[in-house]
mmCIF file with all atom_site columns, C-alpha atoms in Angstrom:
data_model
loop_
_atom_site.group_PDB
_atom_site.id
_atom_site.type_symbol
_atom_site.label_atom_id
_atom_site.label_alt_id
_atom_site.label_comp_id
_atom_site.label_asym_id
_atom_site.label_entity_id
_atom_site.label_seq_id
_atom_site.pdbx_PDB_ins_code
_atom_site.Cartn_x
_atom_site.Cartn_y
_atom_site.Cartn_z
_atom_site.occupancy
_atom_site.B_iso_or_equiv
_atom_site.pdbx_formal_charge
_atom_site.auth_seq_id
_atom_site.auth_comp_id
_atom_site.auth_asym_id
_atom_site.auth_atom_id
_atom_site.pdbx_PDB_model_num
ATOM 1   C CA . UNK A 1 1   ? -4.129  -15.246 -25.949 1.00 0.00 ? 1298 UNK A CA 1
ATOM 2   C CA . UNK A 1 2   ? -6.299  -17.003 -28.523 1.00 0.00 ? 1299 UNK A CA 1
ATOM 3   C CA . UNK A 1 3   ? -5.426  -20.052 -30.592 1.00 0.00 ? 1300 UNK A CA 1
ATOM 4   C CA . UNK A 1 4   ? -3.549  -17.862 -33.074 1.00 0.00 ? 1301 UNK A CA 1
ATOM 5   C CA . UNK A 1 5   ? -1.284  -16.535 -30.284 1.00 0.00 ? 1302 UNK A CA 1
ATOM 6   C CA . UNK A 1 6   ? -2.892  -13.100 -30.453 1.00 0.00 ? 1303 UNK A CA 1
ATOM 7   C CA . UNK A 1 7   ? -3.440  -11.049 -27.342 1.00 0.00 ? 1304 UNK A CA 1
ATOM 8   C CA . UNK A 1 8   ? -7.038  -10.588 -26.287 1.00 0.00 ? 1305 UNK A CA 1
ATOM 9   C CA . UNK A 1 9   ? -9.042  -8.554  -23.825 1.00 0.00 ? 1306 UNK A CA 1
ATOM 10  C CA . UNK A 1 10  ? -12.033 -10.285 -22.245 1.00 0.00 ? 1307 UNK A CA 1
ATOM 11  C CA . UNK A 1 11  ? -14.447 -8.908  -19.662 1.00 0.00 ? 1308 UNK A CA 1
ATOM 12  C CA . UNK A 1 12  ? -16.920 -10.967 -17.666 1.00 0.00 ? 1309 UNK A CA 1
ATOM 13  C CA . UNK A 1 13  ? -19.974 -10.104 -15.631 1.00 0.00 ? 1310 UNK A CA 1
ATOM 14  C CA . UNK A 1 14  ? -19.309 -11.584 -12.180 1.00 0.00 ? 1311 UNK A CA 1
ATOM 15  C CA . UNK A 1 15  ? -22.989 -12.501 -11.903 1.00 0.00 ? 1312 UNK A CA 1
ATOM 16  C CA . UNK A 1 16  ? -22.673 -14.710 -14.987 1.00 0.00 ? 1313 UNK A CA 1
ATOM 17  C CA . UNK A 1 17  ? -19.226 -16.193 -15.687 1.00 0.00 ? 1314 UNK A CA 1
ATOM 18  C CA . UNK A 1 18  ? -20.336 -18.595 -18.439 1.00 0.00 ? 1315 UNK A CA 1
ATOM 19  C CA . UNK A 1 19  ? -19.190 -16.330 -21.260 1.00 0.00 ? 1316 UNK A CA 1
ATOM 20  C CA . UNK A 1 20  ? -17.532 -12.902 -21.501 1.00 0.00 ? 1317 UNK A CA 1
ATOM 21  C CA . UNK A 1 21  ? -19.626 -9.818  -22.176 1.00 0.00 ? 1318 UNK A CA 1
ATOM 22  C CA . UNK A 1 22  ? -16.709 -8.370  -24.142 1.00 0.00 ? 1319 UNK A CA 1
ATOM 23  C CA . UNK A 1 23  ? -13.968 -9.983  -26.204 1.00 0.00 ? 1320 UNK A CA 1
ATOM 24  C CA . UNK A 1 24  ? -11.565 -8.323  -28.607 1.00 0.00 ? 1321 UNK A CA 1
ATOM 25  C CA . UNK A 1 25  ? -8.202  -9.078  -30.219 1.00 0.00 ? 1322 UNK A CA 1
ATOM 26  C CA . UNK A 1 26  ? -5.633  -6.413  -29.336 1.00 0.00 ? 1323 UNK A CA 1
ATOM 27  C CA . UNK A 1 27  ? -2.524  -7.386  -31.305 1.00 0.00 ? 1324 UNK A CA 1
ATOM 28  C CA . UNK A 1 28  ? 0.015   -10.169 -31.739 1.00 0.00 ? 1325 UNK A CA 1
ATOM 29  C CA . UNK A 1 29  ? 2.801   -9.917  -29.188 1.00 0.00 ? 1326 UNK A CA 1
ATOM 30  C CA . UNK A 1 30  ? 4.503   -12.442 -26.932 1.00 0.00 ? 1327 UNK A CA 1
ATOM 31  C CA . UNK A 1 31  ? 4.178   -10.533 -23.652 1.00 0.00 ? 1328 UNK A CA 1
ATOM 32  C CA . UNK A 1 32  ? 1.188   -10.701 -21.324 1.00 0.00 ? 1329 UNK A CA 1
ATOM 33  C CA . UNK A 1 33  ? -0.889  -7.544  -20.954 1.00 0.00 ? 1330 UNK A CA 1
ATOM 34  C CA . UNK A 1 34  ? -1.124  -6.105  -17.443 1.00 0.00 ? 1331 UNK A CA 1
ATOM 35  C CA . UNK A 1 35  ? -4.332  -4.204  -16.636 1.00 0.00 ? 1332 UNK A CA 1
ATOM 36  C CA . UNK A 1 36  ? -4.868  -1.170  -14.446 1.00 0.00 ? 1333 UNK A CA 1
ATOM 37  C CA . UNK A 1 37  ? -8.343  0.239   -13.771 1.00 0.00 ? 1334 UNK A CA 1
ATOM 38  C CA . UNK A 1 38  ? -9.056  3.717   -12.436 1.00 0.00 ? 1335 UNK A CA 1
ATOM 39  C CA . UNK A 1 39  ? -12.310 3.041   -10.597 1.00 0.00 ? 1336 UNK A CA 1
ATOM 40  C CA . UNK A 1 40  ? -12.970 6.778   -10.165 1.00 0.00 ? 1337 UNK A CA 1
ATOM 41  C CA . UNK A 1 41  ? -13.201 7.531   -13.892 1.00 0.00 ? 1338 UNK A CA 1
ATOM 42  C CA . UNK A 1 42  ? -13.636 3.981   -15.310 1.00 0.00 ? 1339 UNK A CA 1
ATOM 43  C CA . UNK A 1 43  ? -10.435 4.305   -17.309 1.00 0.00 ? 1340 UNK A CA 1
ATOM 44  C CA . UNK A 1 44  ? -8.801  1.013   -18.280 1.00 0.00 ? 1341 UNK A CA 1
ATOM 45  C CA . UNK A 1 45  ? -5.053  0.971   -19.004 1.00 0.00 ? 1342 UNK A CA 1
ATOM 46  C CA . UNK A 1 46  ? -2.996  -1.916  -20.401 1.00 0.00 ? 1343 UNK A CA 1
ATOM 47  C CA . UNK A 1 47  ? 0.748   -2.380  -20.736 1.00 0.00 ? 1344 UNK A CA 1
ATOM 48  C CA . UNK A 1 48  ? 3.049   -5.346  -21.202 1.00 0.00 ? 1345 UNK A CA 1
ATOM 49  C CA . UNK A 1 49  ? 6.614   -6.303  -20.381 1.00 0.00 ? 1346 UNK A CA 1
ATOM 50  C CA . UNK A 1 50  ? 8.739   -5.839  -23.488 1.00 0.00 ? 1347 UNK A CA 1
ATOM 51  C CA . UNK A 1 51  ? 6.249   -3.445  -25.065 1.00 0.00 ? 1348 UNK A CA 1
ATOM 52  C CA . UNK A 1 52  ? 6.855   0.233   -25.595 1.00 0.00 ? 1349 UNK A CA 1
ATOM 53  C CA . UNK A 1 53  ? 3.221   1.254   -25.417 1.00 0.00 ? 1350 UNK A CA 1
ATOM 54  C CA . UNK A 1 54  ? 0.503   1.883   -22.850 1.00 0.00 ? 1351 UNK A CA 1
ATOM 55  C CA . UNK A 1 55  ? -3.064  1.568   -24.150 1.00 0.00 ? 1352 UNK A CA 1
ATOM 56  C CA . UNK A 1 56  ? -5.925  3.474   -22.527 1.00 0.00 ? 1353 UNK A CA 1
ATOM 57  C CA . UNK A 1 57  ? -9.628  2.720   -22.825 1.00 0.00 ? 1354 UNK A CA 1
ATOM 58  C CA . UNK A 1 58  ? -12.906 3.624   -21.137 1.00 0.00 ? 1355 UNK A CA 1
ATOM 59  C CA . UNK A 1 59  ? -15.264 1.152   -19.499 1.00 0.00 ? 1356 UNK A CA 1
ATOM 60  C CA . UNK A 1 60  ? -18.904 2.076   -20.158 1.00 0.00 ? 1357 UNK A CA 1
ATOM 61  C CA . UNK A 1 61  ? -22.261 0.691   -19.122 1.00 0.00 ? 1358 UNK A CA 1
ATOM 62  C CA . UNK A 1 62  ? -23.681 -0.035  -22.569 1.00 0.00 ? 1359 UNK A CA 1
ATOM 63  C CA . UNK A 1 63  ? -23.482 -2.716  -25.249 1.00 0.00 ? 1360 UNK A CA 1
ATOM 64  C CA . UNK A 1 64  ? -19.981 -1.717  -26.348 1.00 0.00 ? 1361 UNK A CA 1
ATOM 65  C CA . UNK A 1 65  ? -18.578 -2.207  -22.805 1.00 0.00 ? 1362 UNK A CA 1
ATOM 66  C CA . UNK A 1 66  ? -15.130 -0.894  -23.750 1.00 0.00 ? 1363 UNK A CA 1
ATOM 67  C CA . UNK A 1 67  ? -14.181 2.134   -25.846 1.00 0.00 ? 1364 UNK A CA 1
ATOM 68  C CA . UNK A 1 68  ? -10.650 2.226   -27.221 1.00 0.00 ? 1365 UNK A CA 1
ATOM 69  C CA . UNK A 1 69  ? -9.355  5.781   -26.805 1.00 0.00 ? 1366 UNK A CA 1
ATOM 70  C CA . UNK A 1 70  ? -5.724  5.558   -27.857 1.00 0.00 ? 1367 UNK A CA 1
ATOM 71  C CA . UNK A 1 71  ? -2.251  4.567   -26.763 1.00 0.00 ? 1368 UNK A CA 1
ATOM 72  C CA . UNK A 1 72  ? 1.099   5.985   -25.746 1.00 0.00 ? 1369 UNK A CA 1
ATOM 73  C CA . UNK A 1 73  ? 3.909   4.616   -27.906 1.00 0.00 ? 1370 UNK A CA 1
ATOM 74  C CA . UNK A 1 74  ? 7.625   4.647   -27.296 1.00 0.00 ? 1371 UNK A CA 1
ATOM 75  C CA . UNK A 1 75  ? 10.360  2.674   -29.112 1.00 0.00 ? 1372 UNK A CA 1
ATOM 76  C CA . UNK A 1 76  ? 12.141  1.828   -25.837 1.00 0.00 ? 1373 UNK A CA 1
ATOM 77  C CA . UNK A 1 77  ? 10.686  -1.371  -24.327 1.00 0.00 ? 1374 UNK A CA 1
ATOM 78  C CA . UNK A 1 78  ? 9.619   -1.432  -20.712 1.00 0.00 ? 1375 UNK A CA 1
ATOM 79  C CA . UNK A 1 79  ? 10.578  -4.075  -18.153 1.00 0.00 ? 1376 UNK A CA 1
ATOM 80  C CA . UNK A 1 80  ? 7.553   -3.190  -16.058 1.00 0.00 ? 1377 UNK A CA 1
ATOM 81  C CA . UNK A 1 81  ? 5.824   -0.231  -14.505 1.00 0.00 ? 1378 UNK A CA 1
ATOM 82  C CA . UNK A 1 82  ? 3.266   1.100   -12.059 1.00 0.00 ? 1379 UNK A CA 1
ATOM 83  C CA . UNK A 1 83  ? 0.720   3.880   -11.771 1.00 0.00 ? 1380 UNK A CA 1
ATOM 84  C CA . UNK A 1 84  ? 1.059   6.595   -9.160  1.00 0.00 ? 1381 UNK A CA 1
ATOM 85  C CA . UNK A 1 85  ? -1.823  7.114   -6.701  1.00 0.00 ? 1382 UNK A CA 1
ATOM 86  C CA . UNK A 1 86  ? -4.138  9.815   -7.985  1.00 0.00 ? 1383 UNK A CA 1
ATOM 87  C CA . UNK A 1 87  ? -3.503  11.965  -4.923  1.00 0.00 ? 1384 UNK A CA 1
ATOM 88  C CA . UNK A 1 88  ? -0.201  13.005  -6.498  1.00 0.00 ? 1385 UNK A CA 1
ATOM 89  C CA . UNK A 1 89  ? -1.525  14.107  -9.911  1.00 0.00 ? 1386 UNK A CA 1
ATOM 90  C CA . UNK A 1 90  ? -1.253  17.695  -11.153 1.00 0.00 ? 1387 UNK A CA 1
ATOM 91  C CA . UNK A 1 91  ? -4.866  18.856  -11.464 1.00 0.00 ? 1388 UNK A CA 1
ATOM 92  C CA . UNK A 1 92  ? -3.835  22.219  -12.942 1.00 0.00 ? 1389 UNK A CA 1
ATOM 93  C CA . UNK A 1 93  ? -2.559  20.362  -16.013 1.00 0.00 ? 1390 UNK A CA 1
ATOM 94  C CA . UNK A 1 94  ? -5.622  18.063  -16.163 1.00 0.00 ? 1391 UNK A CA 1
ATOM 95  C CA . UNK A 1 95  ? -3.357  15.075  -15.551 1.00 0.00 ? 1392 UNK A CA 1
ATOM 96  C CA . UNK A 1 96  ? -5.612  12.032  -15.066 1.00 0.00 ? 1393 UNK A CA 1
ATOM 97  C CA . UNK A 1 97  ? -2.922  9.339   -14.727 1.00 0.00 ? 1394 UNK A CA 1
ATOM 98  C CA . UNK A 1 98  ? 0.841   8.998   -14.403 1.00 0.00 ? 1395 UNK A CA 1
ATOM 99  C CA . UNK A 1 99  ? 2.624   5.796   -15.382 1.00 0.00 ? 1396 UNK A CA 1
ATOM 100 C CA . UNK A 1 100 ? 6.165   5.113   -14.238 1.00 0.00 ? 1397 UNK A CA 1
ATOM 101 C CA . UNK A 1 101 ? 7.793   3.151   -17.014 1.00 0.00 ? 1398 UNK A CA 1
ATOM 102 C CA . UNK A 1 102 ? 10.681  0.959   -15.891 1.00 0.00 ? 1399 UNK A CA 1
ATOM 103 C CA . UNK A 1 103 ? 13.366  0.495   -18.543 1.00 0.00 ? 1400 UNK A CA 1
ATOM 104 C CA . UNK A 1 104 ? 16.816  -1.068  -18.448 1.00 0.00 ? 1401 UNK A CA 1
ATOM 105 C CA . UNK A 1 105 ? 18.528  2.111   -17.251 1.00 0.00 ? 1402 UNK A CA 1
ATOM 106 C CA . UNK A 1 106 ? 15.833  4.445   -15.940 1.00 0.00 ? 1403 UNK A CA 1
ATOM 107 C CA . UNK A 1 107 ? 12.307  5.078   -14.690 1.00 0.00 ? 1404 UNK A CA 1
ATOM 108 C CA . UNK A 1 108 ? 10.375  7.321   -17.077 1.00 0.00 ? 1405 UNK A CA 1
ATOM 109 C CA . UNK A 1 109 ? 7.199   9.134   -15.913 1.00 0.00 ? 1406 UNK A CA 1
ATOM 110 C CA . UNK A 1 110 ? 4.455   9.145   -18.550 1.00 0.00 ? 1407 UNK A CA 1
ATOM 111 C CA . UNK A 1 111 ? 1.588   11.577  -17.963 1.00 0.00 ? 1408 UNK A CA 1
ATOM 112 C CA . UNK A 1 112 ? -1.895  11.164  -19.420 1.00 0.00 ? 1409 UNK A CA 1
ATOM 113 C CA . UNK A 1 113 ? -3.467  14.603  -19.802 1.00 0.00 ? 1410 UNK A CA 1
ATOM 114 C CA . UNK A 1 114 ? -6.933  15.762  -20.872 1.00 0.00 ? 1411 UNK A CA 1
ATOM 115 C CA . UNK A 1 115 ? -6.446  18.714  -23.284 1.00 0.00 ? 1412 UNK A CA 1
ATOM 116 C CA . UNK A 1 116 ? -8.348  21.522  -21.547 1.00 0.00 ? 1413 UNK A CA 1
ATOM 117 C CA . UNK A 1 117 ? -7.250  25.157  -21.499 1.00 0.00 ? 1414 UNK A CA 1
ATOM 118 C CA . UNK A 1 118 ? -9.188  26.121  -18.372 1.00 0.00 ? 1415 UNK A CA 1
ATOM 119 C CA . UNK A 1 119 ? -7.651  23.429  -16.188 1.00 0.00 ? 1416 UNK A CA 1
ATOM 120 C CA . UNK A 1 120 ? -4.957  25.748  -14.819 1.00 0.00 ? 1417 UNK A CA 1
ATOM 121 C CA . UNK A 1 121 ? -7.503  28.196  -13.397 1.00 0.00 ? 1418 UNK A CA 1
ATOM 122 C CA . UNK A 1 122 ? -10.714 26.191  -12.860 1.00 0.00 ? 1419 UNK A CA 1
ATOM 123 C CA . UNK A 1 123 ? -10.842 22.838  -11.080 1.00 0.00 ? 1420 UNK A CA 1
ATOM 124 C CA . UNK A 1 124 ? -12.249 20.180  -13.439 1.00 0.00 ? 1421 UNK A CA 1
ATOM 125 C CA . UNK A 1 125 ? -14.583 18.284  -11.108 1.00 0.00 ? 1422 UNK A CA 1
ATOM 126 C CA . UNK A 1 126 ? -15.956 16.004  -13.856 1.00 0.00 ? 1423 UNK A CA 1
ATOM 127 C CA . UNK A 1 127 ? -12.575 14.307  -14.368 1.00 0.00 ? 1424 UNK A CA 1
ATOM 128 C CA . UNK A 1 128 ? -11.530 14.513  -10.718 1.00 0.00 ? 1425 UNK A CA 1
ATOM 129 C CA . UNK A 1 129 ? -14.139 12.853  -8.491  1.00 0.00 ? 1426 UNK A CA 1
ATOM 130 C CA . UNK A 1 130 ? -13.208 12.154  -4.873  1.00 0.00 ? 1427 UNK A CA 1
ATOM 131 C CA . UNK A 1 131 ? -10.501 9.519   -4.726  1.00 0.00 ? 1428 UNK A CA 1
ATOM 132 C CA . UNK A 1 132 ? -9.025  7.110   -2.198  1.00 0.00 ? 1429 UNK A CA 1
ATOM 133 C CA . UNK A 1 133 ? -7.350  9.002   0.628   1.00 0.00 ? 1430 UNK A CA 1
ATOM 134 C CA . UNK A 1 134 ? -4.725  6.358   1.347   1.00 0.00 ? 1431 UNK A CA 1
ATOM 135 C CA . UNK A 1 135 ? -6.067  5.894   4.886   1.00 0.00 ? 1432 UNK A CA 1
ATOM 136 C CA . UNK A 1 136 ? -7.226  2.446   6.080   1.00 0.00 ? 1433 UNK A CA 1
ATOM 137 C CA . UNK A 1 137 ? -10.913 1.973   6.855   1.00 0.00 ? 1434 UNK A CA 1
ATOM 138 C CA . UNK A 1 138 ? -10.212 -0.279  9.849   1.00 0.00 ? 1435 UNK A CA 1
ATOM 139 C CA . UNK A 1 139 ? -7.523  -0.771  12.413  1.00 0.00 ? 1436 UNK A CA 1
ATOM 140 C CA . UNK A 1 140 ? -5.833  -4.164  12.704  1.00 0.00 ? 1437 UNK A CA 1
ATOM 141 C CA . UNK A 1 141 ? -7.843  -4.908  15.852  1.00 0.00 ? 1438 UNK A CA 1
ATOM 142 C CA . UNK A 1 142 ? -11.149 -4.007  14.150  1.00 0.00 ? 1439 UNK A CA 1
ATOM 143 C CA . UNK A 1 143 ? -10.297 -6.154  11.135  1.00 0.00 ? 1440 UNK A CA 1
ATOM 144 C CA . UNK A 1 144 ? -9.365  -9.170  13.263  1.00 0.00 ? 1441 UNK A CA 1
ATOM 145 C CA . UNK A 1 145 ? -12.637 -8.736  15.132  1.00 0.00 ? 1442 UNK A CA 1
ATOM 146 C CA . UNK A 1 146 ? -14.542 -9.150  11.855  1.00 0.00 ? 1443 UNK A CA 1
ATOM 147 C CA . UNK A 1 147 ? -15.272 -5.490  11.187  1.00 0.00 ? 1444 UNK A CA 1
ATOM 148 C CA . UNK A 1 148 ? -16.090 -4.126  7.736   1.00 0.00 ? 1445 UNK A CA 1
ATOM 149 C CA . UNK A 1 149 ? -15.454 -0.683  6.330   1.00 0.00 ? 1446 UNK A CA 1
ATOM 150 C CA . UNK A 1 150 ? -14.962 1.463   3.238   1.00 0.00 ? 1447 UNK A CA 1
ATOM 151 C CA . UNK A 1 151 ? -11.725 3.321   2.618   1.00 0.00 ? 1448 UNK A CA 1
ATOM 152 C CA . UNK A 1 152 ? -12.099 7.080   3.201   1.00 0.00 ? 1449 UNK A CA 1
ATOM 153 C CA . UNK A 1 153 ? -11.950 9.370   0.169   1.00 0.00 ? 1450 UNK A CA 1
ATOM 154 C CA . UNK A 1 154 ? -10.668 12.893  -0.292  1.00 0.00 ? 1451 UNK A CA 1
ATOM 155 C CA . UNK A 1 155 ? -11.256 15.716  -2.727  1.00 0.00 ? 1452 UNK A CA 1
ATOM 156 C CA . UNK A 1 156 ? -8.834  16.300  -5.585  1.00 0.00 ? 1453 UNK A CA 1
ATOM 157 C CA . UNK A 1 157 ? -9.568  20.033  -5.499  1.00 0.00 ? 1454 UNK A CA 1
ATOM 158 C CA . UNK A 1 158 ? -6.325  21.765  -4.408  1.00 0.00 ? 1455 UNK A CA 1
ATOM 159 C CA . UNK A 1 159 ? -8.338  24.364  -2.466  1.00 0.00 ? 1456 UNK A CA 1
ATOM 160 C CA . UNK A 1 160 ? -9.826  21.678  -0.203  1.00 0.00 ? 1457 UNK A CA 1
ATOM 161 C CA . UNK A 1 161 ? -7.378  18.785  -0.516  1.00 0.00 ? 1458 UNK A CA 1
ATOM 162 C CA . UNK A 1 162 ? -6.182  19.330  3.042   1.00 0.00 ? 1459 UNK A CA 1
ATOM 163 C CA . UNK A 1 163 ? -9.645  18.561  4.409   1.00 0.00 ? 1460 UNK A CA 1
ATOM 164 C CA . UNK A 1 164 ? -9.316  14.791  4.035   1.00 0.00 ? 1461 UNK A CA 1
ATOM 165 C CA . UNK A 1 165 ? -9.177  12.239  6.845   1.00 0.00 ? 1462 UNK A CA 1
ATOM 166 C CA . UNK A 1 166 ? -6.288  12.327  9.257   1.00 0.00 ? 1463 UNK A CA 1
ATOM 167 C CA . UNK A 1 167 ? -3.257  10.305  8.262   1.00 0.00 ? 1464 UNK A CA 1
ATOM 168 C CA . UNK A 1 168 ? -2.306  7.241   10.240  1.00 0.00 ? 1465 UNK A CA 1
ATOM 169 C CA . UNK A 1 169 ? 0.726   7.737   12.457  1.00 0.00 ? 1466 UNK A CA 1
ATOM 170 C CA . UNK A 1 170 ? 3.281   4.948   12.256  1.00 0.00 ? 1467 UNK A CA 1
ATOM 171 C CA . UNK A 1 171 ? 5.947   4.466   14.901  1.00 0.00 ? 1468 UNK A CA 1
ATOM 172 C CA . UNK A 1 172 ? 9.268   3.487   13.402  1.00 0.00 ? 1469 UNK A CA 1
ATOM 173 C CA . UNK A 1 173 ? 10.733  0.281   14.786  1.00 0.00 ? 1470 UNK A CA 1
ATOM 174 C CA . UNK A 1 174 ? 14.117  0.389   16.445  1.00 0.00 ? 1471 UNK A CA 1
ATOM 175 C CA . UNK A 1 175 ? 17.034  -1.051  14.424  1.00 0.00 ? 1472 UNK A CA 1
ATOM 176 C CA . UNK A 1 176 ? 18.200  -4.554  15.329  1.00 0.00 ? 1473 UNK A CA 1
ATOM 177 C CA . UNK A 1 177 ? 21.535  -3.364  16.747  1.00 0.00 ? 1474 UNK A CA 1
ATOM 178 C CA . UNK A 1 178 ? 19.789  -0.959  19.115  1.00 0.00 ? 1475 UNK A CA 1
ATOM 179 C CA . UNK A 1 179 ? 17.421  -3.703  20.269  1.00 0.00 ? 1476 UNK A CA 1
ATOM 180 C CA . UNK A 1 180 ? 20.388  -6.023  21.012  1.00 0.00 ? 1477 UNK A CA 1
ATOM 181 C CA . UNK A 1 181 ? 22.097  -3.309  23.065  1.00 0.00 ? 1478 UNK A CA 1
ATOM 182 C CA . UNK A 1 182 ? 18.891  -2.554  24.954  1.00 0.00 ? 1479 UNK A CA 1
ATOM 183 C CA . UNK A 1 183 ? 18.406  -6.274  25.636  1.00 0.00 ? 1480 UNK A CA 1
ATOM 184 C CA . UNK A 1 184 ? 21.926  -6.621  27.060  1.00 0.00 ? 1481 UNK A CA 1
ATOM 185 C CA . UNK A 1 185 ? 21.346  -3.586  29.302  1.00 0.00 ? 1482 UNK A CA 1
ATOM 186 C CA . UNK A 1 186 ? 18.117  -5.119  30.597  1.00 0.00 ? 1483 UNK A CA 1
ATOM 187 C CA . UNK A 1 187 ? 19.881  -8.425  31.308  1.00 0.00 ? 1484 UNK A CA 1
ATOM 188 C CA . UNK A 1 188 ? 22.588  -6.598  33.240  1.00 0.00 ? 1485 UNK A CA 1
ATOM 189 C CA . UNK A 1 189 ? 19.975  -4.704  35.249  1.00 0.00 ? 1486 UNK A CA 1
ATOM 190 C CA . UNK A 1 190 ? 18.130  -7.949  36.048  1.00 0.00 ? 1487 UNK A CA 1
ATOM 191 C CA . UNK A 1 191 ? 21.405  -9.579  37.218  1.00 0.00 ? 1488 UNK A CA 1
ATOM 192 C CA . UNK A 1 192 ? 22.126  -6.549  39.406  1.00 0.00 ? 1489 UNK A CA 1
ATOM 193 C CA . UNK A 1 193 ? 18.668  -6.676  41.005  1.00 0.00 ? 1490 UNK A CA 1
ATOM 194 C CA . UNK A 1 194 ? 18.898  -10.444 41.558  1.00 0.00 ? 1491 UNK A CA 1
ATOM 195 C CA . UNK A 1 195 ? 22.296  -9.976  43.269  1.00 0.00 ? 1492 UNK A CA 1
ATOM 196 C CA . UNK A 1 196 ? 20.888  -7.233  45.472  1.00 0.00 ? 1493 UNK A CA 1
ATOM 197 C CA . UNK A 1 197 ? 17.878  -9.399  46.324  1.00 0.00 ? 1494 UNK A CA 1
ATOM 198 C CA . UNK A 1 198 ? 20.131  -12.339 47.277  1.00 0.00 ? 1495 UNK A CA 1
ATOM 199 C CA . UNK A 1 199 ? 22.247  -10.052 49.469  1.00 0.00 ? 1496 UNK A CA 1
ATOM 200 C CA . UNK A 1 200 ? 19.130  -8.725  51.168  1.00 0.00 ? 1497 UNK A CA 1
ATOM 201 C CA . UNK A 1 201 ? 17.904  -12.249 51.835  1.00 0.00 ? 1498 UNK A CA 1
ATOM 202 C CA . UNK A 1 202 ? 21.277  -13.211 53.391  1.00 0.00 ? 1499 UNK A CA 1
ATOM 203 C CA . UNK A 1 203 ? 21.211  -10.158 55.636  1.00 0.00 ? 1500 UNK A CA 1
ATOM 204 C CA . UNK A 1 204 ? 17.654  -10.939 56.690  1.00 0.00 ? 1501 UNK A CA 1
ATOM 205 C CA . UNK A 1 205 ? 18.693  -14.555 57.398  1.00 0.00 ? 1502 UNK A CA 1
ATOM 206 C CA . UNK A 1 206 ? 21.641  -13.441 59.543  1.00 0.00 ? 1503 UNK A CA 1
ATOM 207 C CA . UNK A 1 207 ? 19.469  -10.952 61.444  1.00 0.00 ? 1504 UNK A CA 1
ATOM 208 C CA . UNK A 1 208 ? 16.791  -13.573 62.010  1.00 0.00 ? 1505 UNK A CA 1
ATOM 209 C CA . UNK A 1 209 ? 19.410  -16.028 63.308  1.00 0.00 ? 1506 UNK A CA 1
ATOM 210 C CA . UNK A 1 210 ? 20.808  -13.459 65.757  1.00 0.00 ? 1507 UNK A CA 1
ATOM 211 C CA . UNK A 1 211 ? 17.319  -12.646 66.957  1.00 0.00 ? 1508 UNK A CA 1
ATOM 212 C CA . UNK A 1 212 ? 16.584  -16.320 67.545  1.00 0.00 ? 1509 UNK A CA 1
ATOM 213 C CA . UNK A 1 213 ? 19.846  -16.724 69.531  1.00 0.00 ? 1510 UNK A CA 1
ATOM 214 C CA . UNK A 1 214 ? 18.963  -13.757 71.743  1.00 0.00 ? 1511 UNK A CA 1
ATOM 215 C CA . UNK A 1 215 ? 15.528  -15.247 72.452  1.00 0.00 ? 1512 UNK A CA 1
ATOM 216 C CA . UNK A 1 216 ? 17.089  -18.623 73.248  1.00 0.00 ? 1513 UNK A CA 1
ATOM 217 C CA . UNK A 1 217 ? 19.691  -17.127 75.582  1.00 0.00 ? 1514 UNK A CA 1
ATOM 218 C CA . UNK A 1 218 ? 17.013  -15.110 77.329  1.00 0.00 ? 1515 UNK A CA 1
ATOM 219 C CA . UNK A 1 219 ? 14.982  -18.228 77.921  1.00 0.00 ? 1516 UNK A CA 1
ATOM 220 C CA . UNK A 1 220 ? 17.981  -20.063 79.339  1.00 0.00 ? 1517 UNK A CA 1
ATOM 221 C CA . UNK A 1 221 ? 18.792  -17.236 81.742  1.00 0.00 ? 1518 UNK A CA 1
#
């Protein structure tokens, strides 16, 4: 927000944070704009709580920095929202983003589509570069050991989308009730073994005592 309570977009170069390389007044609303950047295509989306719109722009490497492309407008205000991972987009419809708009009573999917007629038959590689595969670059042990890595990517082409990195297998944890039952069973087994061990020790003590008495009686005789 500026001094006139108008919403602004500012972009800085991380190598020089003294002043922004881009600054522009968007509109005058009370809600804070939430940004989302598609790093694959350099698309920059903005939406705000209480707004009914989602603005989309393009980040470019020239003096303009940001090109305003348009916005999706809806009279129903949104309480929030999130973008779906690009792995789930419909490439045959040239869908480049899907926003899930949270309202008071529902979640509304909003698709952003590039108007191309050949998208249903020919894969559009220029708008679908390889994207994050959703697979971690490092294991927990590697990360704790100070390792560094880059998240694997996968193709968005439906004909080769299955050729990405292998998914991570997660083992579901047992529910608390099952863990309590298992713990009680283990305690009972430990008590049983301790009882058996004590009985064995008593038997060994009795046998040792009888053996000592036999030796003593033999010596006396």
